[in-house]
Short mmCIF file of C-alpha atoms and ligand atoms in Angstrom, two decimals:
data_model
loop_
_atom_site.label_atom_id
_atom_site.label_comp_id
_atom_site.label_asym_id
_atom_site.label_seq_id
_atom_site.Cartn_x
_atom_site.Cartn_y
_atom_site.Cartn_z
CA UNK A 6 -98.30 31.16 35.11
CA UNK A 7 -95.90 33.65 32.90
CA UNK A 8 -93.73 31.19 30.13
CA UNK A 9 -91.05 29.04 31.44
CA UNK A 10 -88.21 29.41 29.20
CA UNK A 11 -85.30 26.93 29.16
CA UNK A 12 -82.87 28.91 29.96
CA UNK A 13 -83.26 32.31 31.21
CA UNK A 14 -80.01 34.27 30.72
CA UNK A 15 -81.48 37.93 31.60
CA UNK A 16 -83.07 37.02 34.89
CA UNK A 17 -79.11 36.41 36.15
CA UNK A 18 -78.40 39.37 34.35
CA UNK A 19 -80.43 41.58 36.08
CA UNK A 20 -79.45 39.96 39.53
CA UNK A 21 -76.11 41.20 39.54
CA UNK A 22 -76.25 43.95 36.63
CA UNK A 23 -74.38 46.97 38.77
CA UNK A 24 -71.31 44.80 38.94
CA UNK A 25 -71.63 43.34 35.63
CA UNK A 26 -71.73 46.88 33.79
CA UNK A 27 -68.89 48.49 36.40
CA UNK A 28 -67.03 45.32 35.18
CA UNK A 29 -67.32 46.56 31.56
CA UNK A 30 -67.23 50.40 32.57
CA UNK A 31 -64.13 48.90 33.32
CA UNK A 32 -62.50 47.13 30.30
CA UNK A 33 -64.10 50.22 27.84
CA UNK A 34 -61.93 52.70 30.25
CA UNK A 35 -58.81 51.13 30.01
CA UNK A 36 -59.34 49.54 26.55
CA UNK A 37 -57.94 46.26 27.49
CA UNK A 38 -59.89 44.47 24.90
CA UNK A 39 -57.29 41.92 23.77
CA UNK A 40 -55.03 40.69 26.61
CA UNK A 41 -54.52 42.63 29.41
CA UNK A 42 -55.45 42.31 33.34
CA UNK A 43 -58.67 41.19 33.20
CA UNK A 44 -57.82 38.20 31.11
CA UNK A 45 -54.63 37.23 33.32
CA UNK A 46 -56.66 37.40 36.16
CA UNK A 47 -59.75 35.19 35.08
CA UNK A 48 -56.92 32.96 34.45
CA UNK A 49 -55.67 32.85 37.62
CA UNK A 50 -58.79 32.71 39.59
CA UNK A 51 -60.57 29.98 37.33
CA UNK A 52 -57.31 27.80 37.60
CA UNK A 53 -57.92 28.57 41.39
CA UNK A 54 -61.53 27.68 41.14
CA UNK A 55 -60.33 24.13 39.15
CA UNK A 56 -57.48 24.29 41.62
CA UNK A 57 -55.30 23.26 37.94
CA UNK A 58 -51.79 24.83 38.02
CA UNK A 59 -51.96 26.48 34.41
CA UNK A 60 -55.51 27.99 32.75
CA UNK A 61 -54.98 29.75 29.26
CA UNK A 62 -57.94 31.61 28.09
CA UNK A 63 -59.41 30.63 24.18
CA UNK A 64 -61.76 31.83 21.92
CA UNK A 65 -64.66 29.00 22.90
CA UNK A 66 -64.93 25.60 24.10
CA UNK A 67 -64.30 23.76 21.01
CA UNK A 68 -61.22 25.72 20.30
CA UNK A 69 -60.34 24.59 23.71
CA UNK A 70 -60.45 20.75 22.33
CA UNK A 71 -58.74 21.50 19.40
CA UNK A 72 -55.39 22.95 20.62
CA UNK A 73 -55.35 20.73 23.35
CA UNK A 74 -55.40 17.81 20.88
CA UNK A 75 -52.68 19.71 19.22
CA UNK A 76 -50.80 20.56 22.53
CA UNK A 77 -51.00 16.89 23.27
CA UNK A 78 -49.55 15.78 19.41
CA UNK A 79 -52.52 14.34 18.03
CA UNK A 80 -52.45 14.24 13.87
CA UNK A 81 -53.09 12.60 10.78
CA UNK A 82 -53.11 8.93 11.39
CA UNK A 83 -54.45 9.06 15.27
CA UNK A 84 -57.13 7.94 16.53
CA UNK A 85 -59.38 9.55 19.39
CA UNK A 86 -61.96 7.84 21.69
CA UNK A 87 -64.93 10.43 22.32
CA UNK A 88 -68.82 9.15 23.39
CA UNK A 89 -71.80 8.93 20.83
CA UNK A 90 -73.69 11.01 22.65
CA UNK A 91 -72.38 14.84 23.11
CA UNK A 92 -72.26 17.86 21.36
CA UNK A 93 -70.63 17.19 18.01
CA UNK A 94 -67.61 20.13 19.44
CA UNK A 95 -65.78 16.66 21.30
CA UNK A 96 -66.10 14.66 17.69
CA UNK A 97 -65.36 17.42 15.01
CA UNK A 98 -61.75 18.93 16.99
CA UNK A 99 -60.85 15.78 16.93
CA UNK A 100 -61.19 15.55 12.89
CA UNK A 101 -59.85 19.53 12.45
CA UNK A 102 -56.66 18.51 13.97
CA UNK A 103 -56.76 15.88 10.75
CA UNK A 104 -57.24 12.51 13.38
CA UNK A 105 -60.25 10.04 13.12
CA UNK A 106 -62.92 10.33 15.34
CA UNK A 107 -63.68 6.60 17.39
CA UNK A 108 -67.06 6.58 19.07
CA UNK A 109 -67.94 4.60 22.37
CA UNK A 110 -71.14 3.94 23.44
CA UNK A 111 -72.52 5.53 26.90
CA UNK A 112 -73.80 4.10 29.91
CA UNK A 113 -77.29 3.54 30.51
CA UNK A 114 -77.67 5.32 34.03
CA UNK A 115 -75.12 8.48 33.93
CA UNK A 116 -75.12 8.96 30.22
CA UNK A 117 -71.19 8.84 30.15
CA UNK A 118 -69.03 7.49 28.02
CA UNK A 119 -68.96 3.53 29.08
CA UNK A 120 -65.21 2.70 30.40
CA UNK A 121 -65.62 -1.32 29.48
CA UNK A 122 -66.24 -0.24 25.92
CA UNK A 123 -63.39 2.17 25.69
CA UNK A 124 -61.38 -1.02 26.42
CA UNK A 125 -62.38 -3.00 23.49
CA UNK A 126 -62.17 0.29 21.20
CA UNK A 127 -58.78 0.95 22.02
CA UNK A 128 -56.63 0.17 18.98
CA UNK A 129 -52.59 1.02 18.27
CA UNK A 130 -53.36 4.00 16.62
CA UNK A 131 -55.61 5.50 19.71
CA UNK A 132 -53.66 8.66 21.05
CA UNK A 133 -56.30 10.45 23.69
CA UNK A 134 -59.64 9.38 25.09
CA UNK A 135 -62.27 12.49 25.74
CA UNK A 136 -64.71 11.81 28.25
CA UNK A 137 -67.32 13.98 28.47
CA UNK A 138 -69.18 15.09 31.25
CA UNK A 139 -72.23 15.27 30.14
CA UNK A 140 -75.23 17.29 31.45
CA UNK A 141 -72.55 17.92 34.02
CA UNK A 142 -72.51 14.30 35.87
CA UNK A 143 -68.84 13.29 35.92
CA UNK A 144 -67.52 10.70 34.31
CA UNK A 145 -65.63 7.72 35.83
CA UNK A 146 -62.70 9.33 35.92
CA UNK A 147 -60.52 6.58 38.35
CA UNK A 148 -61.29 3.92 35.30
CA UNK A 149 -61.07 6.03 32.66
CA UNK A 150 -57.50 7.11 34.08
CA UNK A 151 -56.65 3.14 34.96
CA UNK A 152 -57.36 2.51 31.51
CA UNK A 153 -55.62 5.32 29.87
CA UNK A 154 -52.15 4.29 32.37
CA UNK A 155 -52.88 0.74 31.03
CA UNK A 156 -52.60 1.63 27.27
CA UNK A 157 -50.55 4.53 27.50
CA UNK A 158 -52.61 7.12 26.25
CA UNK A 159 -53.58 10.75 27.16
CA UNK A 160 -56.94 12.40 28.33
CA UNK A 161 -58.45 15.44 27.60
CA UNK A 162 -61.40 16.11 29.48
CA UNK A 163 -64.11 18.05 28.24
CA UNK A 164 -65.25 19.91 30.66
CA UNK A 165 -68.22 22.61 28.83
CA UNK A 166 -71.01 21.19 30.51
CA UNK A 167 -69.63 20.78 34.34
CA UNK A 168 -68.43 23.83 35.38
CA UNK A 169 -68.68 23.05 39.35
CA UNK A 170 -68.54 19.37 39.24
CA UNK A 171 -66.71 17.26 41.68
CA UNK A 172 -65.88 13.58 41.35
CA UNK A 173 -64.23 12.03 44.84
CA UNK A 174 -64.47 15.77 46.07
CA UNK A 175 -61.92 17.12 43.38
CA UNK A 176 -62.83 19.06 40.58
CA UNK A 177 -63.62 17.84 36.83
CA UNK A 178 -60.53 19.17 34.81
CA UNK A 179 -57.79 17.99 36.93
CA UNK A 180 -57.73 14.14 36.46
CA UNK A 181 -56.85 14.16 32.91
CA UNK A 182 -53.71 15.59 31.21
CA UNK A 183 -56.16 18.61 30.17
CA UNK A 184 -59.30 19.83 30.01
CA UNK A 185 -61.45 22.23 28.12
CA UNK A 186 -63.90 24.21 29.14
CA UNK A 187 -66.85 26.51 27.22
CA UNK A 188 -68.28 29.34 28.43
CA UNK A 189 -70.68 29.95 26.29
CA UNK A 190 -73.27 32.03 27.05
CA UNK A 191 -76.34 29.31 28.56
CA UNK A 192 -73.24 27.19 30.47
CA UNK A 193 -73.50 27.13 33.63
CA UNK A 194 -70.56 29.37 34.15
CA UNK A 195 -71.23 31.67 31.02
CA UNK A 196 -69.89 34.75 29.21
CA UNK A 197 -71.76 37.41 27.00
CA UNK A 198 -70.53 36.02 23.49
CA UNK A 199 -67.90 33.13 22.87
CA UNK A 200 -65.24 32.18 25.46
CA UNK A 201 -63.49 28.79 26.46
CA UNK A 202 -60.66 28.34 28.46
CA UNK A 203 -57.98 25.25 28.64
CA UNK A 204 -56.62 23.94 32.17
CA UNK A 205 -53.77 21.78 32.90
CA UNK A 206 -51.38 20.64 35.52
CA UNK A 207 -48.50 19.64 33.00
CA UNK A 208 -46.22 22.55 32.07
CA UNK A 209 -45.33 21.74 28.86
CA UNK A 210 -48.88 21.18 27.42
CA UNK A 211 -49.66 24.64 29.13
CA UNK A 212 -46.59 26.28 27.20
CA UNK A 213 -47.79 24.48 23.71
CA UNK A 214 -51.33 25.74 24.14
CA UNK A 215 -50.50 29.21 25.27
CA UNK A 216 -48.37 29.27 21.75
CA UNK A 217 -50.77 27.49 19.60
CA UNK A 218 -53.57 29.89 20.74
CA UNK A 219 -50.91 33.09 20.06
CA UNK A 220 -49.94 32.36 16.62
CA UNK A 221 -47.00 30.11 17.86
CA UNK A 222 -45.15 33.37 19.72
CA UNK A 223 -42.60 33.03 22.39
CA UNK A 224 -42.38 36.49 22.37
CA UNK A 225 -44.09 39.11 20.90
CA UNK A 226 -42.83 38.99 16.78
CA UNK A 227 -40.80 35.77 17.67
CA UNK A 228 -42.97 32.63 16.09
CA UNK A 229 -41.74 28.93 17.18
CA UNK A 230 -44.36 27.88 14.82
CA UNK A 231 -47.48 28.84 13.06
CA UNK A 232 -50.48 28.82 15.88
CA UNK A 233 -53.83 30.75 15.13
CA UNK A 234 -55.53 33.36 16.68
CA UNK A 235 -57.86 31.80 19.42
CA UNK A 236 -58.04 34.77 22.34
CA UNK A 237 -60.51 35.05 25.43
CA UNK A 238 -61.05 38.81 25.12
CA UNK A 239 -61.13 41.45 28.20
CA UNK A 240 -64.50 42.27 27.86
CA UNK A 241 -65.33 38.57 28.84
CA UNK A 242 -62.78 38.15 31.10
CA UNK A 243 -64.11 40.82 33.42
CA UNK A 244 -67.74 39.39 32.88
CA UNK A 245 -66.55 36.13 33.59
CA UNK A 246 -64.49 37.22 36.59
CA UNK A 247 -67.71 38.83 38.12
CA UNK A 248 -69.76 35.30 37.35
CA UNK A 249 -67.43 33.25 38.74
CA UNK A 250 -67.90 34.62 42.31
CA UNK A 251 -71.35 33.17 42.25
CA UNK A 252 -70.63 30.05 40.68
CA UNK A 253 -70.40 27.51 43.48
CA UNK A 254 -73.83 29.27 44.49
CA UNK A 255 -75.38 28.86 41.52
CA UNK A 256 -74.72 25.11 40.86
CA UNK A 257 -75.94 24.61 44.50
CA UNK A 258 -79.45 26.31 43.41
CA UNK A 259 -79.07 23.81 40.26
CA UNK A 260 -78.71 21.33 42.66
CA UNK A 261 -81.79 22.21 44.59
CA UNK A 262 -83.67 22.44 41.65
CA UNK A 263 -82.80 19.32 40.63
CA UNK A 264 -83.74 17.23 43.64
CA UNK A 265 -86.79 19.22 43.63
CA UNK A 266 -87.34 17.98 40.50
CA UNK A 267 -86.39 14.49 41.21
CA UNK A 268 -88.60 14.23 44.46
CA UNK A 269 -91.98 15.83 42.52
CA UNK A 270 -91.20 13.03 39.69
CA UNK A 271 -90.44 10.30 41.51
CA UNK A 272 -93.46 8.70 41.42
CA UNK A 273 -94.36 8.62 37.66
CA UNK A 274 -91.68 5.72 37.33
CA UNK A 275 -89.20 7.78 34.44
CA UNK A 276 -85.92 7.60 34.69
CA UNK A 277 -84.94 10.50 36.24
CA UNK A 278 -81.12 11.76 36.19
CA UNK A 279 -79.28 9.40 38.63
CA UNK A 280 -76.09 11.18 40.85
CA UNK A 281 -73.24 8.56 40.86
CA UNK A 282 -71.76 7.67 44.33
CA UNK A 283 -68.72 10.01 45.09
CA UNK A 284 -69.57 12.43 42.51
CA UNK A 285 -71.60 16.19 42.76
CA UNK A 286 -73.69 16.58 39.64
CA UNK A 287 -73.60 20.37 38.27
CA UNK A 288 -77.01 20.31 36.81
CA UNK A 289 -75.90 21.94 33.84
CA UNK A 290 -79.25 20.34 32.41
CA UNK A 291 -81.65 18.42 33.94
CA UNK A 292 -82.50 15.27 31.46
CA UNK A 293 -85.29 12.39 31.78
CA UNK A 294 -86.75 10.01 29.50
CA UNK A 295 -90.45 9.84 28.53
CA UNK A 296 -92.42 7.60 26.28
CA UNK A 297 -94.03 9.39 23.07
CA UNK A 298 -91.80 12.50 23.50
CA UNK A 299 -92.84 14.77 20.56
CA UNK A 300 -96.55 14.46 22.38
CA UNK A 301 -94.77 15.25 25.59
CA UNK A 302 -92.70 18.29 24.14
CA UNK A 303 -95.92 19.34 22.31
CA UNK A 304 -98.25 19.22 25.78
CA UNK A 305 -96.01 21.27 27.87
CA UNK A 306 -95.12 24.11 25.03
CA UNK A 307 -99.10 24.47 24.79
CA UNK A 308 -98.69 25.39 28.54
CA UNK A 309 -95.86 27.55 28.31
CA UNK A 310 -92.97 25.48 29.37
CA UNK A 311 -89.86 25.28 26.69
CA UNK A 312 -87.86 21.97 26.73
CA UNK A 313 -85.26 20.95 24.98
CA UNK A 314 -83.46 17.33 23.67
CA UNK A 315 -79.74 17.25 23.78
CA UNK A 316 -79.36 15.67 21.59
CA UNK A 317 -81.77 14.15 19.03
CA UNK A 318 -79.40 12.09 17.10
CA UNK A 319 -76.56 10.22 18.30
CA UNK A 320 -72.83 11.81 17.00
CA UNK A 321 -71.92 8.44 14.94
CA UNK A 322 -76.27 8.54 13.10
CA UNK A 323 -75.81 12.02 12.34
CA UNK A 324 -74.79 12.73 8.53
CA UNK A 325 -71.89 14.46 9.26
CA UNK A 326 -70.01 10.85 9.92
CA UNK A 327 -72.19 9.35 7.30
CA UNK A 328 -69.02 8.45 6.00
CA UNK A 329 -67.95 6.09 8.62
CA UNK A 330 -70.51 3.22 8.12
CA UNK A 331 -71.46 2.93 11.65
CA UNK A 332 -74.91 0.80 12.65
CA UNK A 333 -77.54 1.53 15.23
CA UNK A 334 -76.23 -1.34 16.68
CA UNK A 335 -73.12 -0.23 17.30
CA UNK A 336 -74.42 2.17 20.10
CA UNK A 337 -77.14 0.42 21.38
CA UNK A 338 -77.47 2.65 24.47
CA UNK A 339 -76.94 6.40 22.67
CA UNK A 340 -79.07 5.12 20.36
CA UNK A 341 -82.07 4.23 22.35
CA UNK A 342 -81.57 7.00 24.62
CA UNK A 343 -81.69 9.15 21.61
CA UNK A 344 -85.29 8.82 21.25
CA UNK A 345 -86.75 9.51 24.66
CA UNK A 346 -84.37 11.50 26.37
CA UNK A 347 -85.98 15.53 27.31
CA UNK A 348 -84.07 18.32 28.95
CA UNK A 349 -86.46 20.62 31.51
CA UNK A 350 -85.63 23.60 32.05
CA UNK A 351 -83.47 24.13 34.89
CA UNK A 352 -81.50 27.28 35.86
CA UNK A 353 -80.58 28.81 39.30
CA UNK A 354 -82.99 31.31 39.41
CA UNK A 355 -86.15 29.07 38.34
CA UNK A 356 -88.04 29.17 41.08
CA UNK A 357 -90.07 26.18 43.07
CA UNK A 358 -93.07 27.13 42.06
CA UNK A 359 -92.07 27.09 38.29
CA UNK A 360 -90.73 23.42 38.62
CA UNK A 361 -94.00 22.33 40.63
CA UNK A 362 -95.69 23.83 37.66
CA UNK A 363 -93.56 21.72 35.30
CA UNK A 364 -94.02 18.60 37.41
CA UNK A 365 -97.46 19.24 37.20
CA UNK A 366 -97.91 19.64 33.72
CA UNK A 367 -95.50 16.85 32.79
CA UNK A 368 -97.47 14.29 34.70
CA UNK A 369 -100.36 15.24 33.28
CA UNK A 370 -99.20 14.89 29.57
CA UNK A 371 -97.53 11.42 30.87
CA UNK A 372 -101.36 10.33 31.80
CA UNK A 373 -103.35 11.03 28.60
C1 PLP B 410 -70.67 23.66 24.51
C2 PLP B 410 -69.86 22.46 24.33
C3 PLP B 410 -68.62 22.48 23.67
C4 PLP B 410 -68.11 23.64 22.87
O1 PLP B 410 -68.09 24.86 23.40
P1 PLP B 410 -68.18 26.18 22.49
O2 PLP B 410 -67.70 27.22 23.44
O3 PLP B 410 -69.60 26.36 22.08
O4 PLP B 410 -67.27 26.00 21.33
C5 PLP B 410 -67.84 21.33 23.67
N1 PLP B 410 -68.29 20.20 24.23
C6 PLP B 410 -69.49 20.13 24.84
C7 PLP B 410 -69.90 18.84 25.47
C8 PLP B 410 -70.32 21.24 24.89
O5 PLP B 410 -71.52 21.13 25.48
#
């Protein structure tokens, strides 16, 4: 068996490489490398794909949280719920836009942040909540949105790992006030360097962001305010517009892989990634837990198979928010989770027989 990588970003290359290079062909001819058609258009077919009313192209996903924050009027003084367990982009634009950081523990099963605790972390001074849907399994949007109603603040959701995710049928992105998405390169709907991309259904956060992202121009020379420069640039946009054509098929392949996946492993008695009720799980990583995971890790590199732990340490443990005097015991569930959890490799075009030969391997390092 050839190396399984964790993510294998040439093998979708090559699968639709004559449309990918026309698409460049493309942006190189016309040299719309800032602005320009292909970027409108991505715009107007992702907010189609969202089905959101406004999408404003960014430089990259945690730009996108940043200037939505902003959009929204978070500053000095606020605070903003985000989970302990994500990528530290959710945490860290909430502390560039100069507002404190509040972390929530997750829930056990769907690795989300935990609604119940975002009640008893809510505080005068909390502005916006960010759920995060992690791995790409949704987050309980109907309570996060109850609660938010309840306390009268805004949500931002971010969106970077769940391209193609539906909760109650509808897609992630449009139960918030915002959302932001990534597409960075190994998402599951991902561009050949840096891109992100903001949606919204609210036309005056659209108009803030647009500006904020533009160096705070109505028009061109004409500054309301001072923005920064935060573009989605053509040569992505036309990538990106080819990509997202195969998107819904590629998150069903996920999806196949995954329940492959979950029927091969069944029987070892891990816990295996659970799909809520009334939500579709985009797969953008495929996470267990296993006992004695560096022994785990180590068996299945020896045999060729790359995995991967996202992440390692919790957002509030790492040293970064040091600072902030936070416990173990304050997240008891990121925390233990922390420890065990292991992302396999899971991509649309991994094929059967390189998850049976995962599942194989894995259950052998689980027995020894
Ligand atoms: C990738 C990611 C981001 C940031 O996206 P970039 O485009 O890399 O800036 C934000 N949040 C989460 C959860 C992510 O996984």
């Amino acid at each position: 068996m050839e190396k399984i990588p964790f993510v294998d970003l040439h093998a979708q290359y090559i699968s639709i490489k004559p449309e990918i290079d026309a698409a460049i062909a493309a942006v190189i001819s016309t040299s719309s490398y800032i602005g320009g058609q292909h970027v409108k258009s991505f715009e107007e077919n992702f907010a189609a794909f969202v089905g959101a009313k406004y999408c404003i192209g960014c430089g990259n996903g945690t730009d996108a949280l940043e200037i939505l924050l902003q959009a929204v009027g978070v500053g000095e003084g606020d605070e903003v719920l985000v989970p302990a367990n994500s990528w530290i982009s959710t945490s860290e634009a909430v502390s560039s836009v100069g507002a404190t950081p509040v972390f929530v523990d997750t829930n056990p099963l769907s690795y989300t942040i935990n609604p119940e605790k975002i009640k008893t972390s809510i505080t005068a001074k909390t502005k916006v909540i960010i759920p995060v849907h992690l791995y790409g399994q949704p987050a309980p949007m109907d309570e996060i949105m109850a609660i938010a109603r309840e306390y009268n603040v805004k949500v931002i959701e971010d969106c970077a790992q769940a391209h193609g995710a539906l909760y109650k049928n509808q897609s992630v992105g449009t139960f918030g006030h915002a959302a932001a998405f990534s597409f960075y390169p190994g998402k599951n709907l991902g561009a050949y360097g840096d891109a992100g991309a903001m949606v919204t259904n609210d036309e005056k956060i659209a108009t803030q962001a647009r500006r904020i992202a533009n160096h705070g121009q109505i028009k061109k020379h004409y500054h309301a305010m001072e923005g920064r420069n935060s573009r989605l640039d053509g040569l992505q946009a036309a990538i990106l517009n080819v990509k997202l054509k195969y998107l819904t098929d590629w998150v069903e392949q996920r999806r196949r892989g995954a329940h492959h996946y979950n029927s091969l492993l069944e029987a070892l008695g891990i816990q295996l990634p659970q799909e809520l009720p009334e939500s579709r799980h985009a797969y953008h990583l495929y996470v267990i837990q296993v006992p004695n995971r560096p022994k785990v890790q180590k068996y299945l590199h020896a045999q060729g198979i790359e995995t991967s732990v996202q992440y390692p340490v919790a957002l509030p443990m790492q040293p970064a928010y040091e600072h902030m005097h936070y416990q173990p015991e304050d997240f008891p569930v990121a925390v233990r989770q922390m420890g065990h959890i292991l992302s396999l490799p899971l991509y649309p075009e991994l094929s059967d027989t390189q998850i049976e030969y995962v599942c194989t391997n894995l259950t052998a390092a689980l027995s020894i």
